[in-house]
PDB file of C-alpha atoms in Angstrom:
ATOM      1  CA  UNK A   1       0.000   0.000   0.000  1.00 96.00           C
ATOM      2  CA  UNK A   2       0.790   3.163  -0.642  1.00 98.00           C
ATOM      3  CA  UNK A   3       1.667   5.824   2.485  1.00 98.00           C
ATOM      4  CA  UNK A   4       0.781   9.168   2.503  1.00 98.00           C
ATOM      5  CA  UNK A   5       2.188  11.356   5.124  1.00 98.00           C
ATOM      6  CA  UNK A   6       0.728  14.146   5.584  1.00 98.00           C
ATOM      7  CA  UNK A   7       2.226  17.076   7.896  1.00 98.00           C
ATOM      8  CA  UNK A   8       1.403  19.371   9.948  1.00 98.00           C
ATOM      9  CA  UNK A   9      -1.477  17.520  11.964  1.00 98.00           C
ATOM     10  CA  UNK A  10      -2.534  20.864  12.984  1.00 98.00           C
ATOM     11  CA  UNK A  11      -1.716  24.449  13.025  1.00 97.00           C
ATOM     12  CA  UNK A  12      -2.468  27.797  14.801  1.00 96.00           C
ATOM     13  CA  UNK A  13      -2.809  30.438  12.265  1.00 96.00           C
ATOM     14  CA  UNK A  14      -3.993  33.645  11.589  1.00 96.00           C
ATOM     15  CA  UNK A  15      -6.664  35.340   9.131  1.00 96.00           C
ATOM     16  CA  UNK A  16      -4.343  36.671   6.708  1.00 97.00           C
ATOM     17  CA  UNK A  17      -1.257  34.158   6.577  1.00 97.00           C
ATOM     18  CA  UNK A  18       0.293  32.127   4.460  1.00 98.00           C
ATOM     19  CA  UNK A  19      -0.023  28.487   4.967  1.00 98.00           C
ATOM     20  CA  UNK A  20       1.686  25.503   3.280  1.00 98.00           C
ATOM     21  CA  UNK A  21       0.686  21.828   3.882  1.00 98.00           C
ATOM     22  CA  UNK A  22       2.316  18.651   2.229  1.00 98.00           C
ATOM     23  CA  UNK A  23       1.695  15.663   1.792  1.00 98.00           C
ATOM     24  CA  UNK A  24       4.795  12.861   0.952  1.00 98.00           C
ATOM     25  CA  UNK A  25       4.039   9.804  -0.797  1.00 98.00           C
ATOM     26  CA  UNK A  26       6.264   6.354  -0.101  1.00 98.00           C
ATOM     27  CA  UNK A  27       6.548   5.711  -3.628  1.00 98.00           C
ATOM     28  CA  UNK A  28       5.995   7.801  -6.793  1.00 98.00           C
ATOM     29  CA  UNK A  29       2.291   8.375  -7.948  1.00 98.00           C
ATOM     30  CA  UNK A  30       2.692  10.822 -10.457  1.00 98.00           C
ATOM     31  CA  UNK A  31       0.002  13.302 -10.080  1.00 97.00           C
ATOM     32  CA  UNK A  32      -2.959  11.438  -8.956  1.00 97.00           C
ATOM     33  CA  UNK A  33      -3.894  13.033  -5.446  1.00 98.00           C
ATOM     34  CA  UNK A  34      -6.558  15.351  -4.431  1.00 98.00           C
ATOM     35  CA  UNK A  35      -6.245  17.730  -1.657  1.00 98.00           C
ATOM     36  CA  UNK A  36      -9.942  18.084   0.421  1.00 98.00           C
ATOM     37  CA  UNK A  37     -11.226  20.726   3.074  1.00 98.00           C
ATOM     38  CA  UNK A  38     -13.666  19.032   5.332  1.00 98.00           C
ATOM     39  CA  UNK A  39     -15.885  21.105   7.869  1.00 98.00           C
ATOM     40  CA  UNK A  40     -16.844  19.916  11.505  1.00 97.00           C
ATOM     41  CA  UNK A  41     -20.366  17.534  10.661  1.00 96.00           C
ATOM     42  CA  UNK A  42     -19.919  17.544   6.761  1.00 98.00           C
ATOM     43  CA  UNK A  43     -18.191  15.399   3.398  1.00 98.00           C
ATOM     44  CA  UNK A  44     -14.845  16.533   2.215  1.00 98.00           C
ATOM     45  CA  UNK A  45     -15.277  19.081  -0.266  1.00 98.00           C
ATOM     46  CA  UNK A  46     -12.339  18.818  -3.259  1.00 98.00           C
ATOM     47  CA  UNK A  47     -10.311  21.802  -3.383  1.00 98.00           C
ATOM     48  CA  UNK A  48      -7.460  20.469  -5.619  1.00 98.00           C
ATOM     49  CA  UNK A  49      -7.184  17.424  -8.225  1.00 98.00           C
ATOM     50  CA  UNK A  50      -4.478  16.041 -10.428  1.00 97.00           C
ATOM     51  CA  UNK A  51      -2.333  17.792  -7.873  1.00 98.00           C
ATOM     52  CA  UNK A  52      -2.255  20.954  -8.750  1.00 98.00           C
ATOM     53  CA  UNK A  53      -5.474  21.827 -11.131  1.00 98.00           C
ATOM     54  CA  UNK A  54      -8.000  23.470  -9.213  1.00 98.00           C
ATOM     55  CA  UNK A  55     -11.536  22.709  -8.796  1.00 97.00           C
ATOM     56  CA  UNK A  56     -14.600  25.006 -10.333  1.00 96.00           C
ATOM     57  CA  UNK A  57     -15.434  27.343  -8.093  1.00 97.00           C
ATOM     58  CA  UNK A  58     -12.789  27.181  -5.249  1.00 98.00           C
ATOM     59  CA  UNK A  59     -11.172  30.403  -4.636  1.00 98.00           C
ATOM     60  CA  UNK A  60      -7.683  30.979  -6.361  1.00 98.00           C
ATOM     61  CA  UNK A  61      -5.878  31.440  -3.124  1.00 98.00           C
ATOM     62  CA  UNK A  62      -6.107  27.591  -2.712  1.00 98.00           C
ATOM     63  CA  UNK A  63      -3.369  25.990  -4.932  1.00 98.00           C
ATOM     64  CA  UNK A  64      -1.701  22.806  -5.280  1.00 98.00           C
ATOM     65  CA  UNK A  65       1.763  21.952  -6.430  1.00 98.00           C
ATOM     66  CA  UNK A  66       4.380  18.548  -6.681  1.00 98.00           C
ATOM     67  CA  UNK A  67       4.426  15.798  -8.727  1.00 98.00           C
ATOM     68  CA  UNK A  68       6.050  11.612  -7.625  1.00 98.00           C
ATOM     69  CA  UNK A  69       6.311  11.835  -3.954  1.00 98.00           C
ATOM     70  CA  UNK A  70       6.086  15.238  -3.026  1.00 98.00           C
ATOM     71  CA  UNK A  71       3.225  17.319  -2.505  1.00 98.00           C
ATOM     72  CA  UNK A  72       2.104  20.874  -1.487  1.00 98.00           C
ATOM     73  CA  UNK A  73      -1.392  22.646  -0.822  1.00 98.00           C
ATOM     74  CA  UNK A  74      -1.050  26.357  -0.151  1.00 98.00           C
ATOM     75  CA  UNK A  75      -3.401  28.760   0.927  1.00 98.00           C
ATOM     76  CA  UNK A  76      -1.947  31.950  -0.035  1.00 97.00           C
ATOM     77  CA  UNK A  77      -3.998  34.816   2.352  1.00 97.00           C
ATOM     78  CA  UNK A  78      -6.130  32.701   4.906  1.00 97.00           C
ATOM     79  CA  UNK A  79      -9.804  33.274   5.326  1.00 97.00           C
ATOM     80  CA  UNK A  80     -12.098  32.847   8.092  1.00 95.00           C
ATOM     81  CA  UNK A  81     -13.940  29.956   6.505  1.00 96.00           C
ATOM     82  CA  UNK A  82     -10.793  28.182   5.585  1.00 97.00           C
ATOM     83  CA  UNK A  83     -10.436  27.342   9.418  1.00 95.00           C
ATOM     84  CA  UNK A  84     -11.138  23.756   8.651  1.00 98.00           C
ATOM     85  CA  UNK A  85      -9.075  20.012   8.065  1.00 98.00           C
ATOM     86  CA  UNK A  86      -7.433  19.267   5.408  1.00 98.00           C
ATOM     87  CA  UNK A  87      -6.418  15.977   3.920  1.00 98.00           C
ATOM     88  CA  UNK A  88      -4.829  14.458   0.537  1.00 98.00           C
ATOM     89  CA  UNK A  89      -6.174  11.086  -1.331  1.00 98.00           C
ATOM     90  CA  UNK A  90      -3.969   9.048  -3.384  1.00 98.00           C
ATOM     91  CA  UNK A  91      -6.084   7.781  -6.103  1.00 97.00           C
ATOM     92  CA  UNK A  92      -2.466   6.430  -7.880  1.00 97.00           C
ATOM     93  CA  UNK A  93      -3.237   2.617  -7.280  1.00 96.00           C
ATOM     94  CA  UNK A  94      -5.402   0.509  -5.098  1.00 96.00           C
ATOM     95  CA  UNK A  95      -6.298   0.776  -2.071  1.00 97.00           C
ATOM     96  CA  UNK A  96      -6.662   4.293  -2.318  1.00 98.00           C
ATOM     97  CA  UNK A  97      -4.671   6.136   0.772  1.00 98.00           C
ATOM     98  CA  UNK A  98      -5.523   9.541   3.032  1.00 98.00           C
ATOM     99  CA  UNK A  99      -3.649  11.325   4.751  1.00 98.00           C
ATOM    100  CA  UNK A 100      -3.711  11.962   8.496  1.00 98.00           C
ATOM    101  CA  UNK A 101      -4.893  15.467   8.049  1.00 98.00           C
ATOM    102  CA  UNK A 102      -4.128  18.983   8.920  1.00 98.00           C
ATOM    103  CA  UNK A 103      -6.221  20.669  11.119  1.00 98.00           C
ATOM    104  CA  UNK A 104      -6.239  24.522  10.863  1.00 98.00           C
ATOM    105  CA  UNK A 105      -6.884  26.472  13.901  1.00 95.00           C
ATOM    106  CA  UNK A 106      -7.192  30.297  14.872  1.00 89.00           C
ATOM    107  CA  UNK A 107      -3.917  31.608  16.552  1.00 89.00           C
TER     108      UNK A 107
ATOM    109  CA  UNK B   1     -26.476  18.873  -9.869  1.00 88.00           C
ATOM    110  CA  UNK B   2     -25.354  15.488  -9.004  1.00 93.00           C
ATOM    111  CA  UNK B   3     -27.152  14.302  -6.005  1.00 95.00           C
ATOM    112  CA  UNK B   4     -25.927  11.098  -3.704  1.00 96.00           C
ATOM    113  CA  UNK B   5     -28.342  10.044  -1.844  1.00 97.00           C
ATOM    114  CA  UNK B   6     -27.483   7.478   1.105  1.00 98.00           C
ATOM    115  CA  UNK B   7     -29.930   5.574   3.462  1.00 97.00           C
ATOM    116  CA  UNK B   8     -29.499   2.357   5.785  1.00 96.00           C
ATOM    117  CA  UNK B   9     -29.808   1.442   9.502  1.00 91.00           C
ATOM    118  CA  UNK B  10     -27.369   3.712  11.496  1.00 91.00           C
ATOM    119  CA  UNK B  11     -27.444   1.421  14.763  1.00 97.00           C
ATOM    120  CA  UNK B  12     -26.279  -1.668  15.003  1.00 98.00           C
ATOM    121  CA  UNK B  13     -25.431  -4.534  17.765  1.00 98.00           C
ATOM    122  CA  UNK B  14     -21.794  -5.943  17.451  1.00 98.00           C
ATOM    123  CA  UNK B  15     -21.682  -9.171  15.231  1.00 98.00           C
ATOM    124  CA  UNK B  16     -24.673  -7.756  12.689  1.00 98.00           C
ATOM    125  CA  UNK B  17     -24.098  -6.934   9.113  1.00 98.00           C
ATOM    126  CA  UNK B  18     -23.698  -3.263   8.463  1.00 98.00           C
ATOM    127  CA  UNK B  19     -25.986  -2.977   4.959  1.00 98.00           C
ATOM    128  CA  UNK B  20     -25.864   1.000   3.475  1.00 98.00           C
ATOM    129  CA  UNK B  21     -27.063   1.959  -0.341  1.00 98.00           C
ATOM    130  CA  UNK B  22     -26.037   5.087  -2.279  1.00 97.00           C
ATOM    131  CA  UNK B  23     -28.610   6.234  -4.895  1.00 97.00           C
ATOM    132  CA  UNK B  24     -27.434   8.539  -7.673  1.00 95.00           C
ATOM    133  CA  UNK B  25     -29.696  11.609  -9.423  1.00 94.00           C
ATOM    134  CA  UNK B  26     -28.879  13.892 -11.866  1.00 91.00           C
ATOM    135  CA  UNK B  27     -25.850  11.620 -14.256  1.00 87.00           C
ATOM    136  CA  UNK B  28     -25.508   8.640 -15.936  1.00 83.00           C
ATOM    137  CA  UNK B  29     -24.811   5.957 -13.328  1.00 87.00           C
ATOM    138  CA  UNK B  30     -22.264   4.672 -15.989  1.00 88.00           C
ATOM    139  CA  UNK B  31     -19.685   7.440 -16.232  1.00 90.00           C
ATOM    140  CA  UNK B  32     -18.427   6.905 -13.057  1.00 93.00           C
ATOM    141  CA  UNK B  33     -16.676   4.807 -10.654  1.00 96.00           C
ATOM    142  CA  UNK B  34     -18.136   4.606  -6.810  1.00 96.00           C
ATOM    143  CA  UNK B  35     -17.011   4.545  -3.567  1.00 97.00           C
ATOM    144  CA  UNK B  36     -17.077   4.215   0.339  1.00 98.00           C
ATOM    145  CA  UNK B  37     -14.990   5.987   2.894  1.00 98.00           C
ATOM    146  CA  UNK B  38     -15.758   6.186   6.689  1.00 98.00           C
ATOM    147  CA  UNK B  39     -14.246   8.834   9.346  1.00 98.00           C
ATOM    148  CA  UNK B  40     -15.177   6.780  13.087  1.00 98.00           C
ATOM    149  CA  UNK B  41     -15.482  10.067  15.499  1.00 97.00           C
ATOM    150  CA  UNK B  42     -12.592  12.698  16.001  1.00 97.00           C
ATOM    151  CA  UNK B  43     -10.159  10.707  13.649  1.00 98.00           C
ATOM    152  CA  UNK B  44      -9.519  10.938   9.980  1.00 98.00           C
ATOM    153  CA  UNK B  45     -10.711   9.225   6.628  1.00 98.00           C
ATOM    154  CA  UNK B  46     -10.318   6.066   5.885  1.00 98.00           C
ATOM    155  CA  UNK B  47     -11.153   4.435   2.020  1.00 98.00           C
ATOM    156  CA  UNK B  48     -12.723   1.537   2.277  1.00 98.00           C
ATOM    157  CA  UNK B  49     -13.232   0.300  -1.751  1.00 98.00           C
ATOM    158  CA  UNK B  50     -14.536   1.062  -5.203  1.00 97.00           C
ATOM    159  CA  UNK B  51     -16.563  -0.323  -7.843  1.00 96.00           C
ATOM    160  CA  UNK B  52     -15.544   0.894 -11.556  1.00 94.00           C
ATOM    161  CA  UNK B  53     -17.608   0.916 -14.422  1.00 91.00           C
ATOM    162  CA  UNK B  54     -16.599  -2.290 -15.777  1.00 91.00           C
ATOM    163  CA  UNK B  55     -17.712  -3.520 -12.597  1.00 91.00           C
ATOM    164  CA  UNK B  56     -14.487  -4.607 -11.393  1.00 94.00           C
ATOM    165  CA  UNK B  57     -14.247  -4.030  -7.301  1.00 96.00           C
ATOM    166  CA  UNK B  58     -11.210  -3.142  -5.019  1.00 97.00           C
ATOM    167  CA  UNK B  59     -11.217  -3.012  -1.067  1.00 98.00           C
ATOM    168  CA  UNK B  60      -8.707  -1.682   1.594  1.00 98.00           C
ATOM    169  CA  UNK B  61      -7.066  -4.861   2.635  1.00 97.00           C
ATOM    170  CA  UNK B  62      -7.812  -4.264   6.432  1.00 97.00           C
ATOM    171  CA  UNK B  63     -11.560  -4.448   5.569  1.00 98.00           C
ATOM    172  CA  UNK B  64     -11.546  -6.859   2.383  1.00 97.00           C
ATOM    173  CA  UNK B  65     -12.873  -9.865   4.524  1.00 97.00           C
ATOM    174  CA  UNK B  66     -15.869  -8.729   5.665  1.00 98.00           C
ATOM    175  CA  UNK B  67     -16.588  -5.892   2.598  1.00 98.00           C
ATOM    176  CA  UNK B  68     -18.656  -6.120   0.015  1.00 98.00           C
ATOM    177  CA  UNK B  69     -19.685  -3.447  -2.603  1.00 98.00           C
ATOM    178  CA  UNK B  70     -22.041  -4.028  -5.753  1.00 97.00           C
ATOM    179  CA  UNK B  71     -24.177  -1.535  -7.803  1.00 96.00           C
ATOM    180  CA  UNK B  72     -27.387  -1.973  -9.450  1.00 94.00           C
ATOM    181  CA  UNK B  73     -27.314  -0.309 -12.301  1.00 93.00           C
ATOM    182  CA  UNK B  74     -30.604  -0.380 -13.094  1.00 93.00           C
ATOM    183  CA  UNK B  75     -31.460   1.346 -10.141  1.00 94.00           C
ATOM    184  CA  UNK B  76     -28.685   3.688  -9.949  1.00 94.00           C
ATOM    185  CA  UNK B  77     -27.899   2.409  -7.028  1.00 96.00           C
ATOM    186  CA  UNK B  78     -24.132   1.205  -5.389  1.00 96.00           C
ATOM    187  CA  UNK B  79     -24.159  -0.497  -1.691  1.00 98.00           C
ATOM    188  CA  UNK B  80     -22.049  -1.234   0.909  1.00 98.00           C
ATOM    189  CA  UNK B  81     -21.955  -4.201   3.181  1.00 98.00           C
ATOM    190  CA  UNK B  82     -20.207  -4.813   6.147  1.00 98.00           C
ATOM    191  CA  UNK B  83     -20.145  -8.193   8.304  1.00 98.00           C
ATOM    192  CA  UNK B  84     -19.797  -8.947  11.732  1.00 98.00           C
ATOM    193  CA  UNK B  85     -19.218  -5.231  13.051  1.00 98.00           C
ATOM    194  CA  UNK B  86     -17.889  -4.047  16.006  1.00 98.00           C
ATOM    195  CA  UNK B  87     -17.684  -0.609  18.288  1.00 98.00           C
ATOM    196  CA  UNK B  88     -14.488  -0.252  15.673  1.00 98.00           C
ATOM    197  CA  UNK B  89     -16.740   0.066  12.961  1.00 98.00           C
ATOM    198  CA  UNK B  90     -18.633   3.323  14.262  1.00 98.00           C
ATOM    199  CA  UNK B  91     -18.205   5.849  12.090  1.00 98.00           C
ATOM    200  CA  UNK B  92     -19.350   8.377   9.454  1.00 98.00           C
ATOM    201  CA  UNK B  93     -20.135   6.437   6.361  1.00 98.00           C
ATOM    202  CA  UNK B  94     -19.670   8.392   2.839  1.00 98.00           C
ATOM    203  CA  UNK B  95     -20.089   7.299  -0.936  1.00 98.00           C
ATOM    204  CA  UNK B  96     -18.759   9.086  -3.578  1.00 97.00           C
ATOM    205  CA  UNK B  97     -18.100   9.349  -7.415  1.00 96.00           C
ATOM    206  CA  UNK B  98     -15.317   9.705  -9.346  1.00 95.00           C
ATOM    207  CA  UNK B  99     -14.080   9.844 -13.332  1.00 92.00           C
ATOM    208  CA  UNK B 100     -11.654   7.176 -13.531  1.00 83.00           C
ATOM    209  CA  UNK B 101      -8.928   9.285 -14.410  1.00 86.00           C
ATOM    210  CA  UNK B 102      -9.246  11.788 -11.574  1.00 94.00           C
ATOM    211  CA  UNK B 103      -9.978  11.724  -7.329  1.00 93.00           C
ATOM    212  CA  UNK B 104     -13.353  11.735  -5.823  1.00 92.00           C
ATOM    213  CA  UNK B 105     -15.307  14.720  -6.949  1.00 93.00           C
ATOM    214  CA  UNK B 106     -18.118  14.568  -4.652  1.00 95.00           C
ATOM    215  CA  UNK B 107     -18.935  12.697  -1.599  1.00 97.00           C
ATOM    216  CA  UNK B 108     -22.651  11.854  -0.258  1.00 96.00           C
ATOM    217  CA  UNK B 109     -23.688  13.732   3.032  1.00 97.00           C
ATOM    218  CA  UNK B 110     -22.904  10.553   5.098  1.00 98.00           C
ATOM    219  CA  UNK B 111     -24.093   8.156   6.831  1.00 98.00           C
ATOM    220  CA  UNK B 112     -23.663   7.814  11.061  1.00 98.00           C
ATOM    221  CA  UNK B 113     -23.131   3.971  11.812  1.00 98.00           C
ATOM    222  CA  UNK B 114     -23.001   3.501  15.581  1.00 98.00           C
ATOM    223  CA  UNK B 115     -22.303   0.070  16.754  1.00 98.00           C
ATOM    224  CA  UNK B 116     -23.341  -0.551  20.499  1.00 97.00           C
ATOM    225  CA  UNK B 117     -24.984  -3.678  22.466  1.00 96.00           C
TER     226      UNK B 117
END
């Protein structure tokens, strides 16, 4: 199976920063991963897919970036309603692998 | 608008069969390729298997004995089964579509399986 590690598992930030998450794959899967915001009580939501393409409708501070093993989802000027956990899928081969998830929390 | 629709019992005693059915509105049942994930309380996700359009199935290992997944086509329908549960097995319970080529683009509203004597 393929590992995803996924770090931080959570952060203290502020409306207004910067934030970088990554996600690190134990073997090469090209560009098949998905990064997902999930709210407390509701289904991920896809913010990112074939790493770095960006879904309809998701703002354009969200943005994805890496290719093989490596893996980044930045937020470039956080929001409010971006407080929220975030996790990567794997969709490379079977079975499909999360991450642990990063949890985003106000400073 | 793509709509998943899921329904099935969301208490169970340990040992029973955990039976939960996704029904999709609004797109061709056919494009796509279907799926279960779970998230048991406070902790992360977890993929439990897919069915593809050719009707070929794959499971997490961890869960493969006691999974099963199937669609009904006909009925635009995809279901998951789960044997012999236990408290372990409490969780949310989500389906979702994707195009074969890409990840999940949508996940159903879920599904709260609680497992308790």
């Amino acid at each position: 199976d393929i590992q995803m590690t996924q770090s931080p598992s959570s952060l203290s930030t502020s409306v207004g920063d910067r934030v970088t998450i990554t996600c690190r794959a134990s073997q090469g899967i090209g560009n098949d991963l998905g990064w997902y915001q999930q709210k407390p009580g509701k289904a991920p939501e896809r913010l990112i897919y074939a790493a770095s393409s960006l879904q309809s409708g998701v703002p354009s501070r969200f943005s994805g970036s890496g290719s093989g093993t490596e893996f980044t989802l930045t937020i470039s000027s956080l929001q409010p309603e971006d407080f929220a956990t975030y996790y990567c899928l794997q969709h490379y081969s079977y079975p499909h692998t999360f991450g642990q998830g990063t949890k985003l929390q106000i400073k | 608008q793509v709509v998943l629709q899921q329904s099935g019992a969301g208490l169970l005693k340990p040992s029973e069969t955990l039976s939960l059915t996704c029904t999709v509105y609004g797109d061709s049942f056919s494009t796509y390729y279907w799926s279960w994930i779970r998230q048991p309380p406070g902790k992360g996700l977890e993929w439990i298997g897919e069915i593809n359009r050719s009707g070929g199935i794959d499971y997490t290992p961890s869960l493969k004995s006691r999974v099963t997944i199937s669609a009904d086509r006909s009925k635009s329908q995809f279901s998951l089964k789960m044997t012999s549960v236990t408290a372990a097995d409490t969780a949310v319970y989500y389906c979702g579509r994707r195009i074969g080529s890409s990840s999940p683009i949508q996940w159903g509203r879920g599904t709260l399986v609680t497992v308790s004597s």
